[in-house]
Short mmCIF file of C-alpha atoms in Angstrom, two decimals:
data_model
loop_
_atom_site.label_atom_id
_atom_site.label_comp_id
_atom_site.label_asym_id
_atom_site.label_seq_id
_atom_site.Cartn_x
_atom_site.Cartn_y
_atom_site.Cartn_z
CA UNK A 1 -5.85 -15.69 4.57
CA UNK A 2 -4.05 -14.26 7.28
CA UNK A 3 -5.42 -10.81 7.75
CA UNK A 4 -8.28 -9.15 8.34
CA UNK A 5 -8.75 -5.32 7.52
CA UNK A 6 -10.84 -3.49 10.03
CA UNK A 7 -11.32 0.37 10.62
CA UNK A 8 -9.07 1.55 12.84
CA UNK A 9 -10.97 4.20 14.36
CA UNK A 10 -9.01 6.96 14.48
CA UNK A 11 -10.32 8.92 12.03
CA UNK A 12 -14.87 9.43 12.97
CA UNK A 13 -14.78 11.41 9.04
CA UNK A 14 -13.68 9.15 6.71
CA UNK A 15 -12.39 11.85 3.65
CA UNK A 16 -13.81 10.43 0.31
CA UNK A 17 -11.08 7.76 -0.26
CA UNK A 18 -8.67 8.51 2.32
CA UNK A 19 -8.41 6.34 5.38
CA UNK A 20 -6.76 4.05 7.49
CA UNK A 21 -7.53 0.48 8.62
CA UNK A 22 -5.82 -1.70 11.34
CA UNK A 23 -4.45 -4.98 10.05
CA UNK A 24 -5.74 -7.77 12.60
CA UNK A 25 -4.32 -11.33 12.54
CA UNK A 26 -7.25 -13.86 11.80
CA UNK A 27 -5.61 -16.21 14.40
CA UNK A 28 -5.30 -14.43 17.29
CA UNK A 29 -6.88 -10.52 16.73
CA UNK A 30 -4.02 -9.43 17.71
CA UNK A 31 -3.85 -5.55 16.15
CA UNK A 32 -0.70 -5.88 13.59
CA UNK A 33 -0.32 -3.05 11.99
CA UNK A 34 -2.17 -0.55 9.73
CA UNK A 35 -2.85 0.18 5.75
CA UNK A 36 -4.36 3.39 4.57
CA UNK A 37 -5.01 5.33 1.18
CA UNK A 38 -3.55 8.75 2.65
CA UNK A 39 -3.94 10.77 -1.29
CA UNK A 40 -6.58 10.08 -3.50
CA UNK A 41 -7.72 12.11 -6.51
CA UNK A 42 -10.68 10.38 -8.26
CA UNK A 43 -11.07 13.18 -11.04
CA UNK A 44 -7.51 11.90 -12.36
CA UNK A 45 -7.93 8.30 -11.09
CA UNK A 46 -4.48 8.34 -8.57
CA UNK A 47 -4.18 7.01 -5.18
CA UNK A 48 -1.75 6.74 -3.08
CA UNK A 49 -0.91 4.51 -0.29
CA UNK A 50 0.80 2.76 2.82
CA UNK A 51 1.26 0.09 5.13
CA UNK A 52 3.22 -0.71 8.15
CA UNK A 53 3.43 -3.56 10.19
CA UNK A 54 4.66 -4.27 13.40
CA UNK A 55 8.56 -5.17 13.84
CA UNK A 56 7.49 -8.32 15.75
CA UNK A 57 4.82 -9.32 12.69
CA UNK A 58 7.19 -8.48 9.94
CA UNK A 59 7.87 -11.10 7.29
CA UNK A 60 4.85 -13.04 7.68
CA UNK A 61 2.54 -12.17 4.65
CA UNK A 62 0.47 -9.38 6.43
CA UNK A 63 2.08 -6.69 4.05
CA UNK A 64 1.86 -8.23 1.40
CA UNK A 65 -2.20 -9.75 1.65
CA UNK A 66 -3.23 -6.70 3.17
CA UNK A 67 -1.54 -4.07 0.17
CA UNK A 68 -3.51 -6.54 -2.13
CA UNK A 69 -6.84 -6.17 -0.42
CA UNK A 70 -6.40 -2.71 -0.04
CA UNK A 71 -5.47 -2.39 -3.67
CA UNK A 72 -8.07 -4.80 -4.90
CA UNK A 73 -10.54 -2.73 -2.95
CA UNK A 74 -9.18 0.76 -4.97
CA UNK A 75 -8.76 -0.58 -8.25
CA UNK A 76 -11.60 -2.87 -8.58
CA UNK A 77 -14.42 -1.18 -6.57
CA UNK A 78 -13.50 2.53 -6.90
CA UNK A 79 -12.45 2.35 -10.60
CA UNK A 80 -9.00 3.99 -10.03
CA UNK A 81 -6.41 4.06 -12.26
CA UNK A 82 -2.97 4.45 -10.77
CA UNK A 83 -1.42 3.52 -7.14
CA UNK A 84 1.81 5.35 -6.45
CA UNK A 85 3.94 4.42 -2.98
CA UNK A 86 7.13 6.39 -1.47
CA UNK A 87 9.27 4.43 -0.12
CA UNK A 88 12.96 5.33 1.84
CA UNK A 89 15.21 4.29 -0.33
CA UNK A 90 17.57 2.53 2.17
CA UNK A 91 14.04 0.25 3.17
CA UNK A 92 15.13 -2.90 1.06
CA UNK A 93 12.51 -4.76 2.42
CA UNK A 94 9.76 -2.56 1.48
CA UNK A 95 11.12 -1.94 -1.90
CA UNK A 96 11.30 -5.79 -2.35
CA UNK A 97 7.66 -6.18 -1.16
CA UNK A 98 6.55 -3.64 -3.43
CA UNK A 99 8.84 -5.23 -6.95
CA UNK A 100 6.91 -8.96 -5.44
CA UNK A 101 3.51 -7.50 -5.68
CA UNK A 102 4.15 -5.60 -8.92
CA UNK A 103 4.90 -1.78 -8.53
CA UNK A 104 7.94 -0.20 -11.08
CA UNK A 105 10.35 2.39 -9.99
CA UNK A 106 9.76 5.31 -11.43
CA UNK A 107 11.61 7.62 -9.89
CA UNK A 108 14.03 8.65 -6.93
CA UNK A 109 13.75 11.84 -5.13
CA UNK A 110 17.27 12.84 -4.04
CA UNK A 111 17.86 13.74 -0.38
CA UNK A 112 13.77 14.61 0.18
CA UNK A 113 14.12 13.60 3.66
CA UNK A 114 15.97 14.73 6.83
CA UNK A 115 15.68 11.86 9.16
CA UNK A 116 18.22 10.83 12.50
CA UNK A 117 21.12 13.43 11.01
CA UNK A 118 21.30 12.88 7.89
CA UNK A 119 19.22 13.12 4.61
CA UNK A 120 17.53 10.39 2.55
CA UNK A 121 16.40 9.48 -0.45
CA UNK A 122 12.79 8.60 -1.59
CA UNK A 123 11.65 5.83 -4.42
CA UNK A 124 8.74 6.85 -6.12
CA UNK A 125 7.02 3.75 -7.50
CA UNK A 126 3.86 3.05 -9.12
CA UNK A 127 1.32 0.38 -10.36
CA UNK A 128 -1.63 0.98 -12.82
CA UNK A 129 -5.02 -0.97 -12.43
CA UNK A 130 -4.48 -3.60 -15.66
CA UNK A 131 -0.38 -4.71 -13.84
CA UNK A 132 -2.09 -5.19 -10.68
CA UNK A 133 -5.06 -7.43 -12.44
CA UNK A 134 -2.65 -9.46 -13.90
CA UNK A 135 -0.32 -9.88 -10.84
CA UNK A 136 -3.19 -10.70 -8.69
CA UNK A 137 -5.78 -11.73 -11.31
CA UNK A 138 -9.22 -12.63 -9.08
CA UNK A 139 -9.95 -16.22 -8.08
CA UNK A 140 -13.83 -16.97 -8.91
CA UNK A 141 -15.19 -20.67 -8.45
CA UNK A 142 -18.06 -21.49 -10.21
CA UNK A 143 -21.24 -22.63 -8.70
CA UNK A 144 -23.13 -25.65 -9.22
#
């Protein structure tokens, strides 16, 4: 494990299932970046979701172990049902992450975004609760 998930403090209301967490490096505690459920609608069992990490942190697993936690955490323990992510289209290496860990397309929203002069496009992808089990099926050991 390379993570560790810890409130980030910003927010002294937590909203029902919308927050956002610092991502600390076990290692050092070093503050990497942040994940947060920023949409949640329990009635219809949706979430949504993001992550960013630090330019100097990037490509080390902290994305990718701290999404799972985080989605572990909304799937498992809160029982929901979907987890959708928007992602900037030209952001290959957040669309990769997000194909690794198991999220589909599902749609592209055409020139949503009007960002440094010019407009971009947003992938809409999304992951229900039984994909992410079996991409990331839980690791029990039995005890003696």
């Amino acid at each position: 494990m390379k993570v560790w998930i810890c409130d980030a403090g910003s927010d002294p209301k937590p909203d029902g299932d919308r927050f956002q967490l610092a991502v600390e490096a076990l290692g050092t505690g070093e503050i990497v970046g942040a994940v947060g459920s920023h949409q949640a609608d329990a009635r219809t069992g949706w979430f949504e979701y993001g992550i960013t990490i630090g330019a100097e942190h990037r490509r080390q697993g902290y994305a990718a172990e701290a999404a799972v936690m985080l989605l572990r955490f909304m799937f498992d323990e809160n029982r929901y049902h979907k987890c959708q992510v928007r992602i900037f289209a030209h952001n290959e290496a957040s669309l990769a992450l997000h194909r690794r860990l198991g999220f589909v397309e599902e749609g592209r929203l055409r020139e949503l975004v009007y960002l440094s002069g010019r407009h971009h496009d947003v992938v809409m992808m999304g992951m229900l609760a039984h994909e992410f089990t079996q991409a990331h099926p839980t690791t029990t050991t039995a005890s003696p």
